mmCIF file of C-alpha atoms in Angstrom:
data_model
loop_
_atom_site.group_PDB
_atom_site.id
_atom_site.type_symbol
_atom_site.label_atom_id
_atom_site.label_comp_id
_atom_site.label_asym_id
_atom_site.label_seq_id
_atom_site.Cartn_x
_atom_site.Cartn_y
_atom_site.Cartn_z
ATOM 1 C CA UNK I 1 9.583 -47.295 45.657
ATOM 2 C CA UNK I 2 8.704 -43.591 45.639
ATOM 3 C CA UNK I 3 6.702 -42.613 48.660
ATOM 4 C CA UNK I 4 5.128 -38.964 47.989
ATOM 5 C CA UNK I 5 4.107 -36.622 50.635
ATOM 6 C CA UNK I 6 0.326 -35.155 51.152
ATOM 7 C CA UNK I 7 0.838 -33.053 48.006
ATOM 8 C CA UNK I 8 -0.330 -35.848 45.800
ATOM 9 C CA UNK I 9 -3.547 -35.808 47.621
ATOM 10 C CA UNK I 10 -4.990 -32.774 45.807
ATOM 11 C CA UNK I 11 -4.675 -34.317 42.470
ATOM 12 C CA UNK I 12 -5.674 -37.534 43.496
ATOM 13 C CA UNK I 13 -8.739 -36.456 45.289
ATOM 14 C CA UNK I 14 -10.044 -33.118 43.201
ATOM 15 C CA UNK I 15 -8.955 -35.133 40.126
ATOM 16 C CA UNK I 16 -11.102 -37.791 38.435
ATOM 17 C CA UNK I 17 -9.653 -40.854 40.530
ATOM 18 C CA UNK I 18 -11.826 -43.634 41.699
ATOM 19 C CA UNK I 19 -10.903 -44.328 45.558
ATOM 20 C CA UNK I 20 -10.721 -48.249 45.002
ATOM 21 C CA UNK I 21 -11.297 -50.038 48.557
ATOM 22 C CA UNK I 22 -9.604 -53.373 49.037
ATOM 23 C CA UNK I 23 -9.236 -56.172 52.354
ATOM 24 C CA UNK I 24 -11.037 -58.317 54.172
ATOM 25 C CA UNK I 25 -12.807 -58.000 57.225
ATOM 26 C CA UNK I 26 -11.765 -61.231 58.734
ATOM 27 C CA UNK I 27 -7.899 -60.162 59.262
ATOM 28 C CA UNK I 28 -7.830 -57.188 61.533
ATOM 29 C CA UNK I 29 -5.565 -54.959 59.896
ATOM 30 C CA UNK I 30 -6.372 -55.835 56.690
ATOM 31 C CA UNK I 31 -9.589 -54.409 56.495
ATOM 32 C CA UNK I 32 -7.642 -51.056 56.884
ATOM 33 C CA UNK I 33 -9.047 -49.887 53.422
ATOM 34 C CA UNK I 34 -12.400 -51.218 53.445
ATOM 35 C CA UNK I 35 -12.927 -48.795 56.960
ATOM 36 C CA UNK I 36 -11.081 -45.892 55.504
ATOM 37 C CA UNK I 37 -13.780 -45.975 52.476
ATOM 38 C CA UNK I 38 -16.851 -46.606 55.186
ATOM 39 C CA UNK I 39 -15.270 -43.411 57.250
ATOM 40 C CA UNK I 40 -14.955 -41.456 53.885
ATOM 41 C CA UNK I 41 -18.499 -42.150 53.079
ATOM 42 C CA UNK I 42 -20.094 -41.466 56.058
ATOM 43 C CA UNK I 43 -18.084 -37.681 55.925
ATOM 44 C CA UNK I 44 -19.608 -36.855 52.529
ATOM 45 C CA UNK I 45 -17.011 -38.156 49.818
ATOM 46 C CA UNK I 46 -18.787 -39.016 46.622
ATOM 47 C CA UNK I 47 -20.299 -42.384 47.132
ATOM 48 C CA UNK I 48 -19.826 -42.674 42.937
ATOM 49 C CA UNK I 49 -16.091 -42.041 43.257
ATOM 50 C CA UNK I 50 -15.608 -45.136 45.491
ATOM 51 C CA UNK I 51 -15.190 -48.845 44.887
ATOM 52 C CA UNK I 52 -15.324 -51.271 47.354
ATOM 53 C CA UNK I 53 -13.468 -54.704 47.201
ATOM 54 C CA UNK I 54 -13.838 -56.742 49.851
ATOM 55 C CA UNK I 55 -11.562 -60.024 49.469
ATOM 56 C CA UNK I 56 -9.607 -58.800 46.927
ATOM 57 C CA UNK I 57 -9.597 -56.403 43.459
ATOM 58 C CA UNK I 58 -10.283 -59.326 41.211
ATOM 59 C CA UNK I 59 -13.619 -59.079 43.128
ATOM 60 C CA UNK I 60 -14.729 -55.937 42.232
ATOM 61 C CA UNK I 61 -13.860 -56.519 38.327
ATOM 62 C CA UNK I 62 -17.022 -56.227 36.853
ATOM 63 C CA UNK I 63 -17.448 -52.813 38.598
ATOM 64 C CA UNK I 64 -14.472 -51.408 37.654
ATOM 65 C CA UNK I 65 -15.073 -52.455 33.908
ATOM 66 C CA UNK I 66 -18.770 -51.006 33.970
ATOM 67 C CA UNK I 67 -17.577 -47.510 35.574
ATOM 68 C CA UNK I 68 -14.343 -47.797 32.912
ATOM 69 C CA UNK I 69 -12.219 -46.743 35.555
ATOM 70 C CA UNK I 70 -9.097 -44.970 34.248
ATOM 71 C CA UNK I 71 -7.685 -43.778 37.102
ATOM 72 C CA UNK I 72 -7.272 -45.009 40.776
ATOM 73 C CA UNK I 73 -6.459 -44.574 43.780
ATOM 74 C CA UNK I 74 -6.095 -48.528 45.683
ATOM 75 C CA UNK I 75 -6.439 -48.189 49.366
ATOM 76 C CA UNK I 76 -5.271 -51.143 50.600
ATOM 77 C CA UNK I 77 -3.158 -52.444 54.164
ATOM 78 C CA UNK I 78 0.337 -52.942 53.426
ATOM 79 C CA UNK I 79 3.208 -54.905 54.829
ATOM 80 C CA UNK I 80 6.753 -52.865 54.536
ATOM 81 C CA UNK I 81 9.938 -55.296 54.711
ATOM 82 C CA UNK I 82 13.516 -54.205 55.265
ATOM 83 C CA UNK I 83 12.900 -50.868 57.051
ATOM 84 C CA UNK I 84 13.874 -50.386 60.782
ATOM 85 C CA UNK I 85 10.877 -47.367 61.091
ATOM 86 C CA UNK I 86 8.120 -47.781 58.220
ATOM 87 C CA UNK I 87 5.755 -45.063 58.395
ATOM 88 C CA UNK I 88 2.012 -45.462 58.640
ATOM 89 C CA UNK I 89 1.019 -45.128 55.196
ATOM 90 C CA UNK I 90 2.656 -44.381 51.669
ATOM 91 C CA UNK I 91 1.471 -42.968 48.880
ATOM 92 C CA UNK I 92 3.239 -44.096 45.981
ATOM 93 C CA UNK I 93 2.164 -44.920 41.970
ATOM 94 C CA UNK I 94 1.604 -48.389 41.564
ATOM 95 C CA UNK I 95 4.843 -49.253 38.974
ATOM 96 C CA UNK I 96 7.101 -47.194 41.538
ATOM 97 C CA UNK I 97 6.063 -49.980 44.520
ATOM 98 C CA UNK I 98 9.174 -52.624 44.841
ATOM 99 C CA UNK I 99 9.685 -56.016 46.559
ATOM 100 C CA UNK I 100 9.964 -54.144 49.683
ATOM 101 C CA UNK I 101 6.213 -53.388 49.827
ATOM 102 C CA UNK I 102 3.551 -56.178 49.632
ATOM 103 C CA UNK I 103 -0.175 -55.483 49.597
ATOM 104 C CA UNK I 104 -1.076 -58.011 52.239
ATOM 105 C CA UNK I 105 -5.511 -58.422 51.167
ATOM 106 C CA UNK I 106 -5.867 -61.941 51.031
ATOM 107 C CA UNK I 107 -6.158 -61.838 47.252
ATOM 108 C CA UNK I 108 -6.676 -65.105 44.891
ATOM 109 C CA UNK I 109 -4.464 -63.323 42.344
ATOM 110 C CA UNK I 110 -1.911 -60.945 42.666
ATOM 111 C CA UNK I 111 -2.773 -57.606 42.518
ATOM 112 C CA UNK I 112 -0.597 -56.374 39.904
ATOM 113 C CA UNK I 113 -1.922 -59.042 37.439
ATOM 114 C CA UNK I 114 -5.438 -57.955 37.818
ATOM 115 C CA UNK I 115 -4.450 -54.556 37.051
ATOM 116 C CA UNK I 116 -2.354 -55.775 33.807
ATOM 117 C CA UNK I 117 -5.283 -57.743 32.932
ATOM 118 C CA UNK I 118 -7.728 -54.192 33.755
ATOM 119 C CA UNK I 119 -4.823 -52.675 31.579
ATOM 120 C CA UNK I 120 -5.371 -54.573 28.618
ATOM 121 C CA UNK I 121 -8.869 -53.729 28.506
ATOM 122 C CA UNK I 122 -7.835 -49.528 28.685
ATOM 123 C CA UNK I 123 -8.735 -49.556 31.958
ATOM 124 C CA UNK I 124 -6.607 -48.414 35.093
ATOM 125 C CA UNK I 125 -3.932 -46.699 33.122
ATOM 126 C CA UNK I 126 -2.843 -44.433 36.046
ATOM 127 C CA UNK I 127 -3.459 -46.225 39.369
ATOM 128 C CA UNK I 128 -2.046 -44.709 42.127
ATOM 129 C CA UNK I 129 -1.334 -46.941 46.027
ATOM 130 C CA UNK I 130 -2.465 -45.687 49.326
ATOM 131 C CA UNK I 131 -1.076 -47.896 51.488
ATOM 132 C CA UNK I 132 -1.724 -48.308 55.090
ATOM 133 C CA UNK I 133 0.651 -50.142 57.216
ATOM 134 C CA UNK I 134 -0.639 -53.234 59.151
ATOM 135 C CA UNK I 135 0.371 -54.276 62.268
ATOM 136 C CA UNK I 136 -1.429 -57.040 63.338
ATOM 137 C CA UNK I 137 -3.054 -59.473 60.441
ATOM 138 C CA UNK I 138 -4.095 -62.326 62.839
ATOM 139 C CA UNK I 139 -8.292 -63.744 62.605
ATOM 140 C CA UNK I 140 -10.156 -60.956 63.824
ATOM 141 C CA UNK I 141 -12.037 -57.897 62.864
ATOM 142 C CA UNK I 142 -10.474 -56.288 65.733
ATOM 143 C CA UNK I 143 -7.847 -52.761 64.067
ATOM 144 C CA UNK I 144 -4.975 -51.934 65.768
ATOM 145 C CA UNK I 145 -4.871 -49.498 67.804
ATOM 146 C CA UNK I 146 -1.988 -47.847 64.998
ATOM 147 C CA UNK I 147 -4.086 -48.726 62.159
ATOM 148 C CA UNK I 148 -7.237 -46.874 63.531
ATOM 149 C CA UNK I 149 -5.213 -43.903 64.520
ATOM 150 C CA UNK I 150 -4.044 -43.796 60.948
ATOM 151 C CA UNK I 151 -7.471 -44.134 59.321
ATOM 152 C CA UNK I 152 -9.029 -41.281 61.399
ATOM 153 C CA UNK I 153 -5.838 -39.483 60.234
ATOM 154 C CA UNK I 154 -6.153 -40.019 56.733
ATOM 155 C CA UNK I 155 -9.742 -39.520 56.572
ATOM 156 C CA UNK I 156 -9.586 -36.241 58.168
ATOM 157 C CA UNK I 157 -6.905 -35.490 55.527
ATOM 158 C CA UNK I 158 -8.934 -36.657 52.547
ATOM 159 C CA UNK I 159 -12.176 -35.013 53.918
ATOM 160 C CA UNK I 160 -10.109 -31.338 54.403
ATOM 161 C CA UNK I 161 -8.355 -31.741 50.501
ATOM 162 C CA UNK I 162 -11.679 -32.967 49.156
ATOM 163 C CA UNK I 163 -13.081 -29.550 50.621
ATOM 164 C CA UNK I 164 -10.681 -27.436 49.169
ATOM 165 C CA UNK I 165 -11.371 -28.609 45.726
ATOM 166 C CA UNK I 166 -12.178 -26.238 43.142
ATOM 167 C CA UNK I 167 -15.897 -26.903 41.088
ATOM 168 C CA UNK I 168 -15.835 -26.896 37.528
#
């Protein structure tokens, strides 16, 4: 997996990328993407640039078809195995993400199938992961106290970039 720094941000956020919003309320951590999207809304990001999917991406098909989405940007809480120190989020394009990573949104179909299957259709050709690592997925719609820390972080972050974004 290739994890980018903040750099990637400018292109991902000034460029035309969908911000595509996936979890599930009902397992604390893993409605890490769903909040970052509510956070990003209520601080002025373009309401038309974001796609929520609660439950999972195959639930927000439809959406993503009518809007013919090329390019995303899936925020999503993520599970890191065999590192000692994962960090709190990655950034990293979606065929660069190895068995080291899962997504962790209680999803009916795997994620990458439903984008092969969006694929097929000429959508989602360059879809991008912003993955926030959970640390507690238990019943709840309780965040950790990480998590939260790392969605005021990252909304801060995507607020300043999407400021510094050029008009056409």
């Amino acid at each position: 997996m290739i994890v980018l720094g903040e750099d990637i941000f400018k292109d991902l956020i000034c460029g035309d990328y969908y911000v595509v919003c996936v979890g599930t309320e009902l397992r604390s951590d893993d409605a890490a993407g769903l909040r970052l999207c509510d956070f990003l809304e209520s601080r002025g990001f373009p309401k038309d640039r974001i796609i929520m999917c609660e439950f999972g991406l195959e639930n927000c098909m439809s959406v993503i078809e009518e809007f013919s989405v090329k390019n995303a940007l899936v925020v999503d809480a993520a599970l890191i195995t065999e590192q000692k120190e994962a960090p709190n989020y990655f950034i990293a394009s979606l065929d660069s993400i190895d068995d080291t990573v899962s997504l962790v949104t209680t999803h009916s179909i795997p994620v990458k199938f439903i984008i092969e299957l969006l694929r097929k259709e000429g959508l989602f050709k360059d879809v991008w992961v912003l993955g926030i690592v959970a640390k507690n997925l238990s019943l709840g719609d309780e965040i950790s106290k990480e998590v939260q820390e790392t969605i005021n972080y990252l909304a801060d972050l995507i607020t300043k970039t999407l400021n510094t974004c050029s008009t056409k």
